[in-house]
XYZ file of C-alpha atoms in Angstrom:
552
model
C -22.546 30.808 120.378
C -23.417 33.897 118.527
C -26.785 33.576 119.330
C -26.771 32.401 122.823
C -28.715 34.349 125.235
C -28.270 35.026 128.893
C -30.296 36.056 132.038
C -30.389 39.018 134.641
C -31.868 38.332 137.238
C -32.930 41.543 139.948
C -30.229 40.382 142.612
C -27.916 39.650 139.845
C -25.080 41.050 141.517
C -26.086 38.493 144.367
C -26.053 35.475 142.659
C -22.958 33.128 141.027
C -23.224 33.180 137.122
C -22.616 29.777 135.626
C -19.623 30.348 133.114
C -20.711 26.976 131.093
C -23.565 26.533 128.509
C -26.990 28.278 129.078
C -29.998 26.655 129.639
C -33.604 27.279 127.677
C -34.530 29.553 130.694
C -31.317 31.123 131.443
C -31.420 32.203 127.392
C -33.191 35.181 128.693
C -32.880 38.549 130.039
C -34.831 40.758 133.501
C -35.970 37.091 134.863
C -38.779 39.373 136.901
C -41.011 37.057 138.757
C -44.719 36.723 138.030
C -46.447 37.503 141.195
C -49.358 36.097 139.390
C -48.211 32.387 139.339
C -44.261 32.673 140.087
C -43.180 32.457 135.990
C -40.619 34.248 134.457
C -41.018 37.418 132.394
C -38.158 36.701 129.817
C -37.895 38.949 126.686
C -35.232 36.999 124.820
C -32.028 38.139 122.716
C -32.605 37.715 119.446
C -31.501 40.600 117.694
C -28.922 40.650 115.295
C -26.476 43.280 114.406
C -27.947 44.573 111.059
C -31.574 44.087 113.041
C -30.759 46.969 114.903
C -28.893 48.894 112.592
C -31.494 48.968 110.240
C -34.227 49.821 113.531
C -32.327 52.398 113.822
C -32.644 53.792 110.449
C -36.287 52.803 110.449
C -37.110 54.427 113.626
C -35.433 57.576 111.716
C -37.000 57.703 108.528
C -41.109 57.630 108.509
C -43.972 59.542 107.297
C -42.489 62.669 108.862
C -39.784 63.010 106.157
C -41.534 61.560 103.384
C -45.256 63.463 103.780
C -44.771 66.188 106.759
C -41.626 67.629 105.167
C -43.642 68.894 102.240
C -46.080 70.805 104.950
C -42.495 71.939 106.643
C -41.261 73.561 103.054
C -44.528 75.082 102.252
C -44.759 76.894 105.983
C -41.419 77.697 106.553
C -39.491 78.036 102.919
C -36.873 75.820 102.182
C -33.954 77.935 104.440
C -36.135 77.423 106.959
C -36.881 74.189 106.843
C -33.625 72.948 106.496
C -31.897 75.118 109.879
C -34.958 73.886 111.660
C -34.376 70.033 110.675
C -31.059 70.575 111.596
C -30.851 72.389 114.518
C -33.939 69.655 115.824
C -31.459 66.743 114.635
C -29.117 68.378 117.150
C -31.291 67.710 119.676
C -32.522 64.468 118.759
C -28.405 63.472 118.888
C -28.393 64.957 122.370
C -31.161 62.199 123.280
C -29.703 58.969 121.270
C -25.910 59.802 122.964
C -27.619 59.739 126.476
C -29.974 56.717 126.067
C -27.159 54.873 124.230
C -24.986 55.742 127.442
C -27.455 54.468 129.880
C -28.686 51.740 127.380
C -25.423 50.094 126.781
C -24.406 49.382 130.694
C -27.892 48.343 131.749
C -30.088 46.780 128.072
C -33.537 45.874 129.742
C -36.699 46.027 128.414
C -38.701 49.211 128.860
C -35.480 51.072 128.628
C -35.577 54.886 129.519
C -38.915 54.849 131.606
C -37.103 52.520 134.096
C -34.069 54.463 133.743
C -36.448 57.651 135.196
C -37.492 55.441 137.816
C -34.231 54.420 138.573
C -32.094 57.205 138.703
C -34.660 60.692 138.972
C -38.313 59.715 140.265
C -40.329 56.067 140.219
C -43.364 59.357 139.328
C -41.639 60.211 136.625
C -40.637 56.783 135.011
C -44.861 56.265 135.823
C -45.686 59.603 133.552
C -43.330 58.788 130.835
C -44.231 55.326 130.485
C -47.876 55.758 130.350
C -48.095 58.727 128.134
C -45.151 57.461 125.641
C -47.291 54.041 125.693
C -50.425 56.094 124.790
C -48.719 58.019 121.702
C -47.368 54.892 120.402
C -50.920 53.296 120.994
C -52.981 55.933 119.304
C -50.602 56.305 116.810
C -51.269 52.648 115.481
C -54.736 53.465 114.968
C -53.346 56.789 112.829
C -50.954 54.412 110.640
C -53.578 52.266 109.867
C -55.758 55.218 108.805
C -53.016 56.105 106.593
C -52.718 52.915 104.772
C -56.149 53.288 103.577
C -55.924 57.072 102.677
C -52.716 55.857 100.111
C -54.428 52.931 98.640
C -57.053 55.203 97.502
C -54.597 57.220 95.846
C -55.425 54.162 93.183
C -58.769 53.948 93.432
C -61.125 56.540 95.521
C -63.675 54.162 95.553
C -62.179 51.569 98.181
C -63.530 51.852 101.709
C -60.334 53.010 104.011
C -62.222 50.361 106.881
C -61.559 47.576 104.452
C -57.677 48.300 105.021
C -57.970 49.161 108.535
C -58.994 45.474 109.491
C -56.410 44.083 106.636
C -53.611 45.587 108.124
C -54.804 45.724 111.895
C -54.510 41.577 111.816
C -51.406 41.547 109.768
C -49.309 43.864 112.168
C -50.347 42.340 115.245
C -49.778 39.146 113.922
C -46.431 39.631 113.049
C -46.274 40.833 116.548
C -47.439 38.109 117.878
C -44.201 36.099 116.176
C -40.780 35.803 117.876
C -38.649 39.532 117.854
C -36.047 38.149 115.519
C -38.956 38.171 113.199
C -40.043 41.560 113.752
C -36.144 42.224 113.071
C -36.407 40.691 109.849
C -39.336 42.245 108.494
C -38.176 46.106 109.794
C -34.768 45.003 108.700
C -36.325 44.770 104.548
C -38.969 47.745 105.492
C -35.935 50.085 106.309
C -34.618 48.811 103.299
C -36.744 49.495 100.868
C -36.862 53.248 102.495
C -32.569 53.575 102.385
C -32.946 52.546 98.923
C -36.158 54.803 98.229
C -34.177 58.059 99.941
C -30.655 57.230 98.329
C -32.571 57.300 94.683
C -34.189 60.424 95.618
C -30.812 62.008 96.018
C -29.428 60.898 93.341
C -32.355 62.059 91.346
C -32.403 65.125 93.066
C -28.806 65.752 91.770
C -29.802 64.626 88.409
C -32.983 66.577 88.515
C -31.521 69.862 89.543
C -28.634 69.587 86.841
C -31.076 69.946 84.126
C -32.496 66.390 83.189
C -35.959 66.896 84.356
C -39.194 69.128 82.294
C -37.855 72.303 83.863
C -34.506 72.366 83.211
C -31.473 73.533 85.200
C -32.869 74.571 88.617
C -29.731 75.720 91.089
C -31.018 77.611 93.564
C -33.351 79.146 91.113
C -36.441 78.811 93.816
C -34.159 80.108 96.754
C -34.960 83.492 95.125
C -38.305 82.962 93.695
C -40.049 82.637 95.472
C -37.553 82.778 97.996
C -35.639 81.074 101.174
C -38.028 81.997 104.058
C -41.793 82.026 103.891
C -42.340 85.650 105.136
C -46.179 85.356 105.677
C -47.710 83.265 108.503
C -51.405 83.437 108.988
C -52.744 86.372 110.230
C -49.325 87.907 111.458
C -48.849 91.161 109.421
C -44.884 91.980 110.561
C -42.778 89.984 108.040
C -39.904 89.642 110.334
C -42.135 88.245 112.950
C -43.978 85.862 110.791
C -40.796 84.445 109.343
C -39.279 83.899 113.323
C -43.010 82.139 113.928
C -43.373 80.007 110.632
C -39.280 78.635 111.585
C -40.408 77.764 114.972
C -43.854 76.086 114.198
C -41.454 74.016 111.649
C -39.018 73.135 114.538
C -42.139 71.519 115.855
C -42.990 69.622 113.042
C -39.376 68.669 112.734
C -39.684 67.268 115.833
C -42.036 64.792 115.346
C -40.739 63.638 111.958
C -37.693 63.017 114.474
C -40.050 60.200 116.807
C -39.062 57.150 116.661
C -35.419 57.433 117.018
C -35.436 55.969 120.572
C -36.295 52.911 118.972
C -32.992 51.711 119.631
C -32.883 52.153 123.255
C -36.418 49.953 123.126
C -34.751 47.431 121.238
C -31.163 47.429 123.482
C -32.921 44.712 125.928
C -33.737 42.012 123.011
C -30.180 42.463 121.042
C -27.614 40.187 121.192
C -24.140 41.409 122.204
C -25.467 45.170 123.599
C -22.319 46.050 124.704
C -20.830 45.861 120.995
C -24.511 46.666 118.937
C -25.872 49.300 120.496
C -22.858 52.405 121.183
C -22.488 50.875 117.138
C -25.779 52.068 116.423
C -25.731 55.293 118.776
C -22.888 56.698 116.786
C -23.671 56.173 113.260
C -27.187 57.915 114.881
C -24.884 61.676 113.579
C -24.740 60.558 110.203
C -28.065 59.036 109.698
C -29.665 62.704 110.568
C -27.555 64.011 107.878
C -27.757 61.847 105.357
C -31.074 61.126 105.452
C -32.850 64.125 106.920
C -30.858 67.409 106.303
C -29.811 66.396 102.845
C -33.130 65.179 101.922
C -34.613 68.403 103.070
C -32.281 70.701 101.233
C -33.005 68.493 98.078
C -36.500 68.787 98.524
C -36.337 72.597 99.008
C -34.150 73.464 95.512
C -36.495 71.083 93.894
C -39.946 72.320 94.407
C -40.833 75.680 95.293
C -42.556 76.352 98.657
C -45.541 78.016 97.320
C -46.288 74.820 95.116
C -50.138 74.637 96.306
C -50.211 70.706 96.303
C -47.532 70.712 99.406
C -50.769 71.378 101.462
C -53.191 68.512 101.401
C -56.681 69.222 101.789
C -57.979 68.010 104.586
C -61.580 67.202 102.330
C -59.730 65.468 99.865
C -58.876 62.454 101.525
C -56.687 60.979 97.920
C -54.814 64.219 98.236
C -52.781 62.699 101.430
C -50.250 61.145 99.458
C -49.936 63.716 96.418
C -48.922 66.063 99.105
C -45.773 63.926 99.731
C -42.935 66.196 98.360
C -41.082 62.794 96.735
C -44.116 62.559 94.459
C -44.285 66.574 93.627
C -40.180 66.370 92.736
C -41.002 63.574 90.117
C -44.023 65.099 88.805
C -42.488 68.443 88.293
C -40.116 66.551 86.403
C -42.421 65.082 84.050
C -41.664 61.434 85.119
C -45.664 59.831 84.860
C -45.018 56.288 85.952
C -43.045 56.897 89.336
C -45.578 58.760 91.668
C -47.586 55.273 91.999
C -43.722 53.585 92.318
C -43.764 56.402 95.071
C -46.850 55.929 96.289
C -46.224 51.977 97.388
C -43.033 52.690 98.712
C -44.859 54.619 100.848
C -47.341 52.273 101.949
C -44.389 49.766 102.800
C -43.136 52.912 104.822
C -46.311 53.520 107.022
C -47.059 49.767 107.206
C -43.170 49.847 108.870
C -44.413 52.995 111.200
C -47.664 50.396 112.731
C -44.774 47.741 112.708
C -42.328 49.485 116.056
C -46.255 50.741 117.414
C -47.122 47.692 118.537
C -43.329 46.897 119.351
C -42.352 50.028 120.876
C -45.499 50.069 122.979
C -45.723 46.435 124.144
C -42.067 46.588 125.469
C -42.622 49.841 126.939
C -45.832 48.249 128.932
C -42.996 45.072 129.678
C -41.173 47.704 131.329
C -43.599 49.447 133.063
C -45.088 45.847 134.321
C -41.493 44.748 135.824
C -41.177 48.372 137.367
C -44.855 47.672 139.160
C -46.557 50.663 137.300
C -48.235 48.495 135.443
C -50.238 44.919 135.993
C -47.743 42.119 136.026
C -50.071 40.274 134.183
C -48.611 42.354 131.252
C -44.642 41.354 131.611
C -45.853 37.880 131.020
C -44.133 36.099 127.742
C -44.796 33.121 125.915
C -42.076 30.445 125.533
C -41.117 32.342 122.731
C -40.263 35.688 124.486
C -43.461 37.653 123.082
C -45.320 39.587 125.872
C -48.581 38.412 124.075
C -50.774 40.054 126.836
C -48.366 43.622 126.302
C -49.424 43.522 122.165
C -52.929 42.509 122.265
C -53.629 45.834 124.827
C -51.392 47.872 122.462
C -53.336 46.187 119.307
C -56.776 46.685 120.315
C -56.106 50.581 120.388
C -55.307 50.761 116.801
C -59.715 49.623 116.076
C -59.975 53.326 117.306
C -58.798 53.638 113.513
C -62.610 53.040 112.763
C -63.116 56.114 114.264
C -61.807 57.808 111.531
C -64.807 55.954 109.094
C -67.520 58.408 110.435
C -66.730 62.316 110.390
C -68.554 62.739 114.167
C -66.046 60.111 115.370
C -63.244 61.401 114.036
C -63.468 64.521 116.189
C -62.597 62.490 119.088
C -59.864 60.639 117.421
C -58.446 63.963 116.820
C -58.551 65.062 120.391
C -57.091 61.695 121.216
C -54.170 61.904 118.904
C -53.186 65.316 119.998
C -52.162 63.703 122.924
C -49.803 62.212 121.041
C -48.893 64.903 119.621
C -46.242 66.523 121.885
C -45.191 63.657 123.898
C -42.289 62.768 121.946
C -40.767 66.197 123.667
C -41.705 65.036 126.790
C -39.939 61.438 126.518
C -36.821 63.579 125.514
C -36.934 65.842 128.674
C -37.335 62.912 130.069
C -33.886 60.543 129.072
C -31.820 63.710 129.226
C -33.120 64.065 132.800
C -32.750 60.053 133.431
C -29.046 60.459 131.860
C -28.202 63.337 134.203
C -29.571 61.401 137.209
C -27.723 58.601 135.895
C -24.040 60.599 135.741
C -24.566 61.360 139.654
C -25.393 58.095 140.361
C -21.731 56.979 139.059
C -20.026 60.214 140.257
C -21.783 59.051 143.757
C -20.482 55.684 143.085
C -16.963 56.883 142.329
C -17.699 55.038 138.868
C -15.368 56.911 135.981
C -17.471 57.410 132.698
C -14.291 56.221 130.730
C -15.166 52.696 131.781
C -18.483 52.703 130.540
C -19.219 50.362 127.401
C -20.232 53.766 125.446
C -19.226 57.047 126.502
C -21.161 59.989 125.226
C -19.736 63.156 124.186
C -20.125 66.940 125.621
C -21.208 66.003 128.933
C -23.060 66.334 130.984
C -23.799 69.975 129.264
C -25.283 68.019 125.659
C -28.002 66.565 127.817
C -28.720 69.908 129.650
C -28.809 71.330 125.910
C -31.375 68.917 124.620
C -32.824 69.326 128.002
C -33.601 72.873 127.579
C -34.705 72.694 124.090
C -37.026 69.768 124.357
C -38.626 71.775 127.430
C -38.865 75.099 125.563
C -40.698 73.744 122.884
C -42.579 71.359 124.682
C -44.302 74.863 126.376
C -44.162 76.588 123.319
C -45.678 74.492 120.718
C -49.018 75.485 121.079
C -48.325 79.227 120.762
C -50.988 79.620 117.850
C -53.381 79.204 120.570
C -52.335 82.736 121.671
C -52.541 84.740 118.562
C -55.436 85.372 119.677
C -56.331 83.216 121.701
C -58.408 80.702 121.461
C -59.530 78.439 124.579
C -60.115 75.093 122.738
C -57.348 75.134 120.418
C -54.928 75.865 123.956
C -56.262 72.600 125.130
C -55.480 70.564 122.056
C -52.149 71.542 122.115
C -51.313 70.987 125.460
C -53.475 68.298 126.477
C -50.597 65.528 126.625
C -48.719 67.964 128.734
C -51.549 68.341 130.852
C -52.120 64.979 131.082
C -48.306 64.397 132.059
C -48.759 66.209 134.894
C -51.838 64.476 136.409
C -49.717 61.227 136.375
C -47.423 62.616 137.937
C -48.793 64.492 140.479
C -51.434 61.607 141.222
C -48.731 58.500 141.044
C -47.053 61.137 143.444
C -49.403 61.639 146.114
C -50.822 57.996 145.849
C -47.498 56.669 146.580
C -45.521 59.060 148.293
C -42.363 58.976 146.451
C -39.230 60.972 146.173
C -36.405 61.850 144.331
C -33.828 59.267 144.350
C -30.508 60.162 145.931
C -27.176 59.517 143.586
C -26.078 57.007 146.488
C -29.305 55.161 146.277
C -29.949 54.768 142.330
C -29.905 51.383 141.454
C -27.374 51.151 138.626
C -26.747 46.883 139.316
C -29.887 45.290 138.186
C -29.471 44.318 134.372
C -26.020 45.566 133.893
C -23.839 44.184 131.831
C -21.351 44.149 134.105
C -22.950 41.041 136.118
C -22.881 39.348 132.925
C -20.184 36.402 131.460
C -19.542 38.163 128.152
C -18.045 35.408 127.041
C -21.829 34.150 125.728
C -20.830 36.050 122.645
C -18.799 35.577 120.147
C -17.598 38.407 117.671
C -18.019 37.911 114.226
C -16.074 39.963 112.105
C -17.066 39.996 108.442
C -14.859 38.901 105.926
C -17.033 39.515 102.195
C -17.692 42.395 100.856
C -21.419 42.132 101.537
C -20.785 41.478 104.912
C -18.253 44.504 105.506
C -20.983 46.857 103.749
C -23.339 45.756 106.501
C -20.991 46.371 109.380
C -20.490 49.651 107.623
C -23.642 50.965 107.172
């Protein structure tokens, strides 16, 4: 019965549940109807456990730690680098403790843009969907770009477009496959990167005590050449370049930090949400240590900030995955064999990363469908539970990757992934705004938060925090564009804010919609509370295997 599934139907609260065995259909969850041809939009439970436990470490850990940190270190010094990864993984919590909240009592598909719908705007859940769609969309088409950049770290003669196809048909066929599958397959990606960042460390440690080429390190390059970058391009007071090299590094923090909202994505097809997902919300604390703020402070007593190959040159395609600060560690060490170990572990990493694109962004276009701000065309599924229509409009994006082949092109790929660019900021805003409509919905409701299936912590002032701080920098990221300023480099860098706003505003005056009021927020549909539990059935490990799973 572990694996039995269940449905939730949109007058759920209406209709008797059946307390005996499910049927095929009923093995299913948001039974939205097809206005197309009256079929059933079922996305169906087949998440384990350790499937989303390791989602949520994958959705942690991507190219952002293993490549961007290096750019981080080398703009910001390694002090710098590691208050601004931490303070940003303070935020990041802030997010994961609200979505797991509102994730936990109602687990649908599409997750927090319904939630904005629901509880704040239906033109907000319509901005957020479509622009957090787009960035996982465009995104694709970077990943796959990526994958041919590192194979070349081999050979500089292979043609990135050969790679580009490769991949493109592999990850949207493995989309294409039932979700336990995709489980499966992030479940041994995010594997291979625990194992990969847990080795570092321990290297690190081994590394820094004196077993490397240069010998006992310390802190030795926390004072030459020292903890803060104090030059930032052409800002002449130190003190002020040091304040604007730690913020443009929050930024980048920041979007090493995408991806973490995986889990609330992933809430509608796992089994047993009620138990899984607060599991995986509150391990989300130690994750950002463990894995981000100690492999940032590793990274900055290892190499010094100044070393020149943290900066990639843009003309040197090869030199994208040199720049990765794993591989400068074990060269500085004098290790010659492990960079190209490095290299493929990285590969497996960004292959991962195009992996949850096409997830993510399918189920977000599920969502959208079954809200109506999208064709319902696209929250059609196969008997199978794939929303096949969902991944082959998020697929075909990633052939913009060929874009990338010619250098003319390219130009407009780059406009079209700095859209991308910030948006991750503005799905934040966005939960922490859902979560706080979603407290005065059950205050309204005379609700208590103590009977909630996960309770987060510090509220409702934690969301107002990350509220604040995704907002700030969300209008401040593209300050560069002001020193001086500099009229096309203002619209890069705010172009997916921009664009945020003309959904809005146009879903707003097409449709004439406003706020919801607390009373009126639809907190029924999809709950688990119109749900027999009973369709699950703990297991509680009894090996040791089994009991390191549950743990980690």
């Amino acid at each position: 019965m572990a694996d039995t599934l269940f449905i939730m139907s949109p007058k759920a609260s209406e209709q008797p549940q059946d307390k005996g065995a499910f049927s095929d259909q009923e093995k299913s969850l948001n039974g939205h109807v097809d206005s197309v041809d009256g079929s059933v939009s079922k996305l169906q439970r087949r998440l384990q456990s350790r499937h989303l436990q390791m989602i949520a470490i994958g959705g942690t850990i991507g190219t952002g730690l293993f490549i961007g940190s290096g750019s981080a270190l080398a703009t910001s010094g390694p002090a710098g680098a590691l208050i601004a990864y931490a303070f940003i993984g303070s935020v990041v919590l802030s997010v994961m403790v609200a979505l797991g909240e509102m994730a936990t009592y109602i687990p649908i598909s599409g997750a927090f843009t319904s939630y904005a719908t629901r509880f704040v705007d239906p033109s907000i859940g319509f901005a957020m969907g479509w622009i957090y769609w787009f960035s996982w969309a465009i995104t694709f088409a970077l990943e796959l770009t990526i994958t041919g950049l590192l194979i070349q770290y081999w050979d500089r003669d292979l043609h990135i477009a050969i790679f580009i196809a490769v991949f493109w048909v592999f990850i949207t066929g493995c989309n294409l496959l039932p979700v336990s599958f995709y489980g499966e397959l992030e479940f041994w990606f995010s594997m291979i990167k625990v194992v990969t960042v847990c080795g570092f460390l321990i290297f690190g440690i081994c590394m820094n005590a004196g077993v490397g080429d240069e010998g006992y390190l310390g802190f030795k390059y926390w004072n030459d050449p020292g903890a803060f970058n104090r030059s930032f391009g052409e800002v002449e007071n130190e003190s002020l370049a040091t304040f604007v090299a730690f913020w443009s590094v929050m930024i980048q923090a920041g979007f090493s930090y995408q991806g973490t909202e995986l889990v609330g994505i992933a809430a509608g097809e796992t089994e047993n949400p009620r138990k899984n997902v607060p599991s995986a919300i509150r391990k989300t604390f130690w994750r950002i240590l463990f894995f981000f703020v100690f492999t940032v402070f590793f990274i900055g007593i290892l190499i010094p900030y100044d070393d020149p190959r943290l900066i990639s040159d843009d003309n040197e395609d090869s030199d994208y995955a040199a720049s990765s600060p794993f591989v400068i560690a074990v060269q500085r060490a004098g290790v010659r064999h492990l960079p190209g170990i490095i290299n493929a572990i990285l590969l497996t990493v960004v292959l991962s990363a195009a992996n949850s694109n096409v997830y993510s962004g399918s189920r977000i276009l599920v969502g959208l469908a079954n809200d109506g701000s999208a064709p319902k065309i696209l929250a059609k599924t196969t008997a199978q539970g794939v929303p096949v229509y969902a991944v082959a409009v998020t697929a075909a994006f990633g052939l913009l990757a060929f874009l990338n082949v010619k250098s003319n092109a390219a130009v407009v790929f780059d406009w079209l992934l700095n859209i991308t660019a910030v948006a991750g900021f503005i799905t934040w805003a966005n939960i922490n705004v859902a979560h706080i409509g979603f407290q005065r919905a059950l205050k309204a409701r005379g609700i208590s938060r103590d009977l909630l299936p996960y309770k987060a912590f510090w509220q409702p002032y934690y969301s107002y925090y990350g509220l604040f701080w995704s907002v700030l920098i969300t209008l401040t990221q593209g300050f560069s564009a002001f020193m001086p300023w500099n009229t096309e480099s203002f619209f890069v860098s705010y172009i997916s804010l921009i664009l945020w706003a003309v959904l809005f505003v146009g879903h707003k005056l097409v449709y004439r919609t406003s706020f919801v009021k607390p009373n009126e927020a639809d907190i029924t549909t999809g709950s688990l509370e119109t749900v027999d539990e009973s369709a699950w059935v703990e297991k509680i490990p009894t090996t040791l295997w089994g009991k390191f799973w549950a743990w980690l």
